[in-house]
mmCIF file of C-alpha atoms in Angstrom:
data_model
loop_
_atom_site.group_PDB
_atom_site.id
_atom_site.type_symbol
_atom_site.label_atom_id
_atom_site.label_comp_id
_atom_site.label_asym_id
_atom_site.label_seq_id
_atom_site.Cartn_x
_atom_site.Cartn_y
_atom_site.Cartn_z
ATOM 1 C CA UNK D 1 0.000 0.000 0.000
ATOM 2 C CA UNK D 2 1.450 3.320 -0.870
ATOM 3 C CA UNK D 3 2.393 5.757 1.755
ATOM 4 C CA UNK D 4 1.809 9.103 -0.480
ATOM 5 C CA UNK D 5 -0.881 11.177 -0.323
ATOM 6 C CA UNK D 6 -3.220 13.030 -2.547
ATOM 7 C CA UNK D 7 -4.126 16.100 -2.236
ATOM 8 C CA UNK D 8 -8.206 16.587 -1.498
ATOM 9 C CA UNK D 9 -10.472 18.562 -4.047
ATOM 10 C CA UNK D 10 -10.341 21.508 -2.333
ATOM 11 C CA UNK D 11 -11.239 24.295 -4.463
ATOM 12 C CA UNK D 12 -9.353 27.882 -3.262
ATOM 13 C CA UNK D 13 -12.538 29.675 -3.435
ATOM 14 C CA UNK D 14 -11.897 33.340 -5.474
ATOM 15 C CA UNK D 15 -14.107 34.806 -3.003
ATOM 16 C CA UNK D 16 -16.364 34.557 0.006
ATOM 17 C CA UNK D 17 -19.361 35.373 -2.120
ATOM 18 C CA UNK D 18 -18.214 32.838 -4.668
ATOM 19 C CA UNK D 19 -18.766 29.756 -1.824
ATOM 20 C CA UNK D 20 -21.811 30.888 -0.220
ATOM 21 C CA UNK D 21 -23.961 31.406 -3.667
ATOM 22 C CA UNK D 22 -22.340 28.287 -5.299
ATOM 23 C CA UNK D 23 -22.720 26.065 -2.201
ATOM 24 C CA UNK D 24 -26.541 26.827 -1.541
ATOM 25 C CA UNK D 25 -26.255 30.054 0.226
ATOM 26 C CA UNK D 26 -24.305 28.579 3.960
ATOM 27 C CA UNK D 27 -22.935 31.932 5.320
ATOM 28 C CA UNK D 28 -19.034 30.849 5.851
ATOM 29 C CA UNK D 29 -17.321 34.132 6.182
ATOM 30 C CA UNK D 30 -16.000 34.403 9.664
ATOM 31 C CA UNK D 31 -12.651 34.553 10.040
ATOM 32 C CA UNK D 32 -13.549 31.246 12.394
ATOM 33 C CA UNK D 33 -15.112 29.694 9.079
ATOM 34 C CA UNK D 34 -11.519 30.734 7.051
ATOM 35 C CA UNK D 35 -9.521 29.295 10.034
ATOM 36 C CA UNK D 36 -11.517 25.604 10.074
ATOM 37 C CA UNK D 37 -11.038 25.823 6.155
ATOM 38 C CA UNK D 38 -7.593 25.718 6.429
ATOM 39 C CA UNK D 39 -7.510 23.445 9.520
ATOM 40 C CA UNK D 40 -9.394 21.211 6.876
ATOM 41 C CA UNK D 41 -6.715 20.783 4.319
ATOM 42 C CA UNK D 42 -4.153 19.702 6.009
ATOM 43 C CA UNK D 43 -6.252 16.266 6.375
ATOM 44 C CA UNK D 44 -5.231 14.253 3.070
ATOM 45 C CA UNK D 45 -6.755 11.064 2.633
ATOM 46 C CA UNK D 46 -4.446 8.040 0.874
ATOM 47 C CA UNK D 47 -4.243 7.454 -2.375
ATOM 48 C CA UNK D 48 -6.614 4.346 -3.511
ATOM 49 C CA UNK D 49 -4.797 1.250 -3.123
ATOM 50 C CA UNK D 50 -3.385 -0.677 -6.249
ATOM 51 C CA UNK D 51 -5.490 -3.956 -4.741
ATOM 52 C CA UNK D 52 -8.598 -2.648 -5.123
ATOM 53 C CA UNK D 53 -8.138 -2.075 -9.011
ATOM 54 C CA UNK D 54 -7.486 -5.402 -9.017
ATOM 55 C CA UNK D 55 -9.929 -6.577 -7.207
ATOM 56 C CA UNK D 56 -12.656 -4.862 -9.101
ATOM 57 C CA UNK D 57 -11.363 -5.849 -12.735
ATOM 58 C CA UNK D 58 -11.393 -9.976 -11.262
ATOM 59 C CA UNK D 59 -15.002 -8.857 -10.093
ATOM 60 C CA UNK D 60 -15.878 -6.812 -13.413
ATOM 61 C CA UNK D 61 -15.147 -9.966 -15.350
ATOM 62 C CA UNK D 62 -16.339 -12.770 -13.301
ATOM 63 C CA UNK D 63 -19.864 -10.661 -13.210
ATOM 64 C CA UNK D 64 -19.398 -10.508 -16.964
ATOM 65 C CA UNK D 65 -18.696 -14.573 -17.107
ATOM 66 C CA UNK D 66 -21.403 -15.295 -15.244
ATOM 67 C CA UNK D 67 -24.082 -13.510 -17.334
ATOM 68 C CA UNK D 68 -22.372 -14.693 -20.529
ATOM 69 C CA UNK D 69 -22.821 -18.381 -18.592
ATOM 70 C CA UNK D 70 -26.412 -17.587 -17.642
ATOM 71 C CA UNK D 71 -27.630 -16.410 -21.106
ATOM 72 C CA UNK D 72 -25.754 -20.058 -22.741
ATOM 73 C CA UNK T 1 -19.948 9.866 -23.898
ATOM 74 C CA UNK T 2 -21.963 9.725 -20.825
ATOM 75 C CA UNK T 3 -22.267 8.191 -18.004
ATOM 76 C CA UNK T 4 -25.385 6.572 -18.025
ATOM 77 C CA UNK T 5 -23.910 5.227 -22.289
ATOM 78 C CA UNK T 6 -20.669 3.718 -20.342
ATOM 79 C CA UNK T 7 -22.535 1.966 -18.007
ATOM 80 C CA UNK T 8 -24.603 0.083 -19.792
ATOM 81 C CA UNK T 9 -21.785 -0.384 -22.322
ATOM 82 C CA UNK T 10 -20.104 -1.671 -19.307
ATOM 83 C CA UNK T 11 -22.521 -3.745 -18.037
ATOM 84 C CA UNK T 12 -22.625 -5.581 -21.491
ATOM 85 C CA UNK T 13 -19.270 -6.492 -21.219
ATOM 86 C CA UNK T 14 -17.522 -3.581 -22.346
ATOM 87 C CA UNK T 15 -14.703 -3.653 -20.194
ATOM 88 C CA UNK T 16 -13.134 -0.447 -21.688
ATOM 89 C CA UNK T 17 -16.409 1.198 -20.746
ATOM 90 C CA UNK T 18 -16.337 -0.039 -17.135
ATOM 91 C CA UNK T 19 -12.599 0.684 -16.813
ATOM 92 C CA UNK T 20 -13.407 4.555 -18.063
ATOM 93 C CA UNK T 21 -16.226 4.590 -15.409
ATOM 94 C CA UNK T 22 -14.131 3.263 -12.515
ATOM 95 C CA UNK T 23 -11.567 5.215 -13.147
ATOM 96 C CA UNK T 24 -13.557 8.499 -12.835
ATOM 97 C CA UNK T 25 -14.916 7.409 -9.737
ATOM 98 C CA UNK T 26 -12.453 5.166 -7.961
ATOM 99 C CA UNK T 27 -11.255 8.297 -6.176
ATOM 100 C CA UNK T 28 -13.974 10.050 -4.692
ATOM 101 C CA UNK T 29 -15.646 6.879 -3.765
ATOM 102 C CA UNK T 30 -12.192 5.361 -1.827
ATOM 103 C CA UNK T 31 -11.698 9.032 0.089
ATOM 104 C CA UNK T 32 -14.831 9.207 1.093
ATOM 105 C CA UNK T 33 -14.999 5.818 2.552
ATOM 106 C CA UNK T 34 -11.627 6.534 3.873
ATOM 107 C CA UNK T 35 -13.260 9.452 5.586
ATOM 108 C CA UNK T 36 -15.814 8.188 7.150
ATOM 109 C CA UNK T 37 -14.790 5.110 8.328
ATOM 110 C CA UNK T 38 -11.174 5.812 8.854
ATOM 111 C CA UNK T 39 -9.549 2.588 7.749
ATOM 112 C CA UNK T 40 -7.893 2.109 4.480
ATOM 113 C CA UNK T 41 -8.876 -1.854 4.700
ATOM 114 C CA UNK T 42 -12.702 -0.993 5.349
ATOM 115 C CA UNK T 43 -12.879 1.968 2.579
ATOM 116 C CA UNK T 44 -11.328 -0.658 0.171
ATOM 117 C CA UNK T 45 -14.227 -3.405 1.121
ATOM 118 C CA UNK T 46 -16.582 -0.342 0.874
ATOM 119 C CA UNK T 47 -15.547 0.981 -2.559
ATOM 120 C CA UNK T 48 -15.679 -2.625 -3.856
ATOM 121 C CA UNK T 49 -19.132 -3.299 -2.642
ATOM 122 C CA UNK T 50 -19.714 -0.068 -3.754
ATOM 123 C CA UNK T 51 -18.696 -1.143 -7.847
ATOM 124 C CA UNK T 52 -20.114 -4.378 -7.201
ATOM 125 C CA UNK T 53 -23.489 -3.025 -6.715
ATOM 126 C CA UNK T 54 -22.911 -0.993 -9.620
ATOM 127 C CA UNK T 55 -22.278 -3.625 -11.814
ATOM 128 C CA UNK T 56 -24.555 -5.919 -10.649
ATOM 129 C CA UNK T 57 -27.808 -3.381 -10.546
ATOM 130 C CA UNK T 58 -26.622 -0.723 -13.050
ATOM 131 C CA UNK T 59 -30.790 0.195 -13.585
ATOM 132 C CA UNK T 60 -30.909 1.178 -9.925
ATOM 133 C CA UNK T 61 -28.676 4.629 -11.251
ATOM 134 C CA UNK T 62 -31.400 6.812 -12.444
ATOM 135 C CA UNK T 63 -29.613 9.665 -14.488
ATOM 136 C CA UNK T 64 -32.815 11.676 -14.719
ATOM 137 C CA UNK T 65 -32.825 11.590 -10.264
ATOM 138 C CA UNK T 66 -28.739 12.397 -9.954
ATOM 139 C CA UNK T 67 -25.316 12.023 -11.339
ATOM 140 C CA UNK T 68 -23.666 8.923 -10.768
ATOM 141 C CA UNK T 69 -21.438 10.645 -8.589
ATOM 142 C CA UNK T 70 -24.069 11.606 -6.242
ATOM 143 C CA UNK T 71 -25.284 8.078 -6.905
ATOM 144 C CA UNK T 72 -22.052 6.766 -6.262
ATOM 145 C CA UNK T 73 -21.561 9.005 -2.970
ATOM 146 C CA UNK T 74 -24.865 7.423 -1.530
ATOM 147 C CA UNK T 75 -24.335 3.341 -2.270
ATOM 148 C CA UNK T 76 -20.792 4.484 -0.435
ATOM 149 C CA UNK T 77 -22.715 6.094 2.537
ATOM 150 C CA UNK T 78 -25.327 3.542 2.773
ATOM 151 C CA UNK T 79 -22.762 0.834 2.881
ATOM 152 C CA UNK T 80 -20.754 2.617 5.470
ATOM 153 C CA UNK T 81 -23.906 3.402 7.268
ATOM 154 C CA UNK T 82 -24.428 -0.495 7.481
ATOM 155 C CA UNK T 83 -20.856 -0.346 9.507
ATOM 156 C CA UNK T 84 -22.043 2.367 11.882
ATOM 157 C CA UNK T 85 -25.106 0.519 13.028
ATOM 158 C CA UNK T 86 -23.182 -2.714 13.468
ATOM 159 C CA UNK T 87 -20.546 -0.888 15.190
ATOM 160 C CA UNK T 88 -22.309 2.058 17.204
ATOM 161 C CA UNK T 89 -25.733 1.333 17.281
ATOM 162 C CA UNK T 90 -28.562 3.350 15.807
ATOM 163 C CA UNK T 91 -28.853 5.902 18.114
ATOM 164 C CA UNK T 92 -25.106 6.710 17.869
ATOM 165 C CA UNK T 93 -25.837 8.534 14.431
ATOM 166 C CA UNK T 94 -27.152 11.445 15.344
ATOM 167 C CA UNK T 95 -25.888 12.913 18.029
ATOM 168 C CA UNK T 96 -23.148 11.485 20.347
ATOM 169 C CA UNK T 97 -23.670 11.743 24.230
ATOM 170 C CA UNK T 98 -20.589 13.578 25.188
ATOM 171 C CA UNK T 99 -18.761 15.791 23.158
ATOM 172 C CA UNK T 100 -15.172 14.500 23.029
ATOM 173 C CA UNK T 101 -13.025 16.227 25.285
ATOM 174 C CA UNK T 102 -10.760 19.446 23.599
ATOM 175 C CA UNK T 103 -7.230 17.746 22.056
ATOM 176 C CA UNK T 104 -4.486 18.362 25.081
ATOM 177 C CA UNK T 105 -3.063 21.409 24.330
ATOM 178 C CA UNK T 106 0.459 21.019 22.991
ATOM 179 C CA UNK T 107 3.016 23.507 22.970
ATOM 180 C CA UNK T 108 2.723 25.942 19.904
ATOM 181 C CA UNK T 109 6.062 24.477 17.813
ATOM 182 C CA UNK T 110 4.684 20.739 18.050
ATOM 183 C CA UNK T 111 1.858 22.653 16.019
ATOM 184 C CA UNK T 112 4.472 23.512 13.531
ATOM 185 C CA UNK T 113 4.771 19.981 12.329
ATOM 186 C CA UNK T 114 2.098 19.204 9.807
ATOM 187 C CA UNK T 115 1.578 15.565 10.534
ATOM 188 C CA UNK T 116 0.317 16.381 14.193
ATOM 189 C CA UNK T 117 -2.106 18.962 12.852
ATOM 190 C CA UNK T 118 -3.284 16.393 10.137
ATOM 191 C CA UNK T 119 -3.841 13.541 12.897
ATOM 192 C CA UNK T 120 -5.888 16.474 14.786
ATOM 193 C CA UNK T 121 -8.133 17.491 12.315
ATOM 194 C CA UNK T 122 -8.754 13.459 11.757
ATOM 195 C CA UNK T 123 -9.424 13.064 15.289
ATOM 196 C CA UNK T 124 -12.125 15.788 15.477
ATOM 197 C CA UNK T 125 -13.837 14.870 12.300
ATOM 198 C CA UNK T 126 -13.933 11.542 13.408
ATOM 199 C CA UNK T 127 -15.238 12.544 16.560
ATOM 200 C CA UNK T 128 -18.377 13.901 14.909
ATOM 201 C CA UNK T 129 -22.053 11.772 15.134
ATOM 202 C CA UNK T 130 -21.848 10.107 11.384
ATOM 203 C CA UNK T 131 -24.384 12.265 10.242
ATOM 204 C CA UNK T 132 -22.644 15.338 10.881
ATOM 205 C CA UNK T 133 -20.010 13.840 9.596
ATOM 206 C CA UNK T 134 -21.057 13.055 6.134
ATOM 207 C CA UNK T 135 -22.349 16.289 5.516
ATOM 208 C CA UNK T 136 -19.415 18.079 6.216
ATOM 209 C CA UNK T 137 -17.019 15.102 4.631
ATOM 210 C CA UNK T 138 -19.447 15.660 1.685
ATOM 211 C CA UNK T 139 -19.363 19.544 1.717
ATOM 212 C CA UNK T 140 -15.519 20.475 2.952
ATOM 213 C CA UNK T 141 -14.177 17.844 1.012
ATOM 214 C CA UNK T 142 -15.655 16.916 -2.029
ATOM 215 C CA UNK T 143 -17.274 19.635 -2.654
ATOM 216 C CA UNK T 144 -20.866 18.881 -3.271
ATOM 217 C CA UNK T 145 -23.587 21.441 -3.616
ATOM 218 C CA UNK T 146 -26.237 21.182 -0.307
ATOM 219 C CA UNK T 147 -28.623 19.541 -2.564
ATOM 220 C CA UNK T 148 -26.747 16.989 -3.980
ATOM 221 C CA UNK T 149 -25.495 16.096 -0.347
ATOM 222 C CA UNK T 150 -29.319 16.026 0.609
ATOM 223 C CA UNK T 151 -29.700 13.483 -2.420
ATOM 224 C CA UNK T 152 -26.741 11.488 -1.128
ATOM 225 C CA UNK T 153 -27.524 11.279 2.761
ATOM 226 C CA UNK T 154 -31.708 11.223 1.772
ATOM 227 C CA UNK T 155 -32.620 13.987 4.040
ATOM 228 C CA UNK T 156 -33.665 17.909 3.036
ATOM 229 C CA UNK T 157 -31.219 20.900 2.787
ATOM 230 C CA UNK T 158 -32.828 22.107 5.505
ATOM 231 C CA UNK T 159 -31.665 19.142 8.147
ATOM 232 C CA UNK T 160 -27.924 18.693 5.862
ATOM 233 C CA UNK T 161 -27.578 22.732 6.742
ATOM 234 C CA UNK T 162 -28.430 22.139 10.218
ATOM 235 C CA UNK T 163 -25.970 18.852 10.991
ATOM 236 C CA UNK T 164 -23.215 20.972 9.202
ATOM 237 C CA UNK T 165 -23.794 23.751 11.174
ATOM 238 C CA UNK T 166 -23.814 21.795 14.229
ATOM 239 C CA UNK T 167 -20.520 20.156 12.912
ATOM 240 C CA UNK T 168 -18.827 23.258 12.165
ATOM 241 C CA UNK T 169 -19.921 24.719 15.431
ATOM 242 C CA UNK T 170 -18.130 21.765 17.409
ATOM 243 C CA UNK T 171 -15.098 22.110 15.382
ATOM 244 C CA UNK T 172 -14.634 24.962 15.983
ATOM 245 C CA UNK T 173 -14.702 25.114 19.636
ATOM 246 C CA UNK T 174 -12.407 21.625 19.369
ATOM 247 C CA UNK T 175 -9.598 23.187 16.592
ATOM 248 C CA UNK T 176 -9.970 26.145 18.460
ATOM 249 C CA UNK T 177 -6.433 26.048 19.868
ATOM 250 C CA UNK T 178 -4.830 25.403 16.282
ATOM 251 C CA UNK T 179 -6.196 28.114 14.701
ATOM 252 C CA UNK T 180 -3.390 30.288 13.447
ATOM 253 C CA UNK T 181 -4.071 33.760 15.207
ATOM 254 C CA UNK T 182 -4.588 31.533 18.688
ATOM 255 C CA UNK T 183 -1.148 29.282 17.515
ATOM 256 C CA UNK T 184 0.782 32.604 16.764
ATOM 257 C CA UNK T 185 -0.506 34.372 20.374
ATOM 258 C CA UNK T 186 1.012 31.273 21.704
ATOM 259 C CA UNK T 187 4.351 30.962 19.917
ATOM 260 C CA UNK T 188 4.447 34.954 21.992
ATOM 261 C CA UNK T 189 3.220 33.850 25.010
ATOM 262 C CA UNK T 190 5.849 31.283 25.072
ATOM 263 C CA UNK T 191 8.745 33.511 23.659
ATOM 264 C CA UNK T 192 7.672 35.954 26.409
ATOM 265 C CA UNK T 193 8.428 33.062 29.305
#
């Protein structure tokens, strides 16, 4: 399992106004609000593990299999 | 091509289809099952279930109802859900008994070191009832509109606006002692001893 991290989706908002009319109007502007924002970032989550690619595709074409093996 | 084309490409045995699918969502669905739960092993199982379902009921996504994101987003949170109540009980989604006590206040340079802040922002979020949780998971980090995360945890805007409120609210008060004007009055204070 890899170690690195990714970096989360978060946006860096061009403005105040910008988040709370985009986001369904949540009023976010304190400098409290800015402070948890940042707080929030520096919580990356892993990357998604190499085995669970793998263990979808076996899935993916074992589902496939079987319907090919059901419709026979 | 869209979503809705790939999948049922995909779920004819188009494996190109599937892998174009999967690999737009793999992501989002494995970090926010990451999030919530806070185990890599249990996000994997999640995100796998998660496909599985996909694959194995691709009618159930209704493109006209959401994106399959959003769809996406709420097979993850239902599954995870499904850990909660195992684990915690029903009761334990909406609102915790106690709040968990503030982080020990460290001095100000440990706060320098970005691992230590990362672990406490984990902590707190993970401290959070699962419902306020998901909303702000849903909202802070993968940036979905209220509505869509009122598709994805089935409730109104009104209640999602309300749990994240509640949510920030806590966080605030917990984080409270990292926040950088408070960190900076502290690196002073401890200059000045």
């Amino acid at each position: 399992m890899s170690d690195k991290k990714d970096t989360p989706p978060l946006s860096i908002y061009s403005s105040r106004d910008e988040l709370n009319d985009e986001r369904g109007g949540l009023r976010l502007d304190s400098p409290a609000d800015q402070e948890l924002r940042n707080l929030f970032q520096r919580w990356n989550a892993p990357l998604t593990p190499a085995s669970l690619d793998s263990r979808i595709i076996t899935t993916y074409r074992q589902q496939i299999l079987s319907q090919e093996n059901r419709q026979e | 091509m869209t979503d809705e084309r790939l999948l049922e490409r995909a779920s004819r045995g188009d494996e190109a289809a599937f892998l174009t699918l999967y690999e737009q969502y793999r992501d989002v669905v494995f970090r926010f099952a990451y999030r919530l739960l806070g185990s890599q092993e249990l996000a994997e199982d999640v995100a796998h279930e998660c496909f599985l379902s996909l694959l194995k009921q691709p009618r159930r996504f209704d493109p006209a109802r959401a994106s399959l994101k959003t769809y996406l987003l709420a097979a993850t949170r239902n599954l995870a859900m499904k850990h909660f109540r195992g684990v915690r009980g029903l009761d334990a989604l909406e609102d915790l008994a106690e709040e968990p006590s503030v982080p020990e206040r460290r001095g100000p340079l440990h706060q320098l070191l970005d691992e230590e802040l990362s672990e406490e922002v984990r902590r707190a979020i993970d401290g959070l009832p699962p419902l306020q949780r998901e909303a702000l998971l849903l909202f802070e980090y993968e940036e979905l509109a209220l509505s869509e995360i009122a598709t994805v945890v089935g409730a109104d805007v009104g209640t999602v606006k309300a749990r994240l409120h509640r949510a920030r609210q806590r966080l605030k008060r917990q984080l409270a002692p990292y926040f950088k004007s408070n960190a900076e009055e502290a690196v002073v204070d401890e200059v000045l001893k």
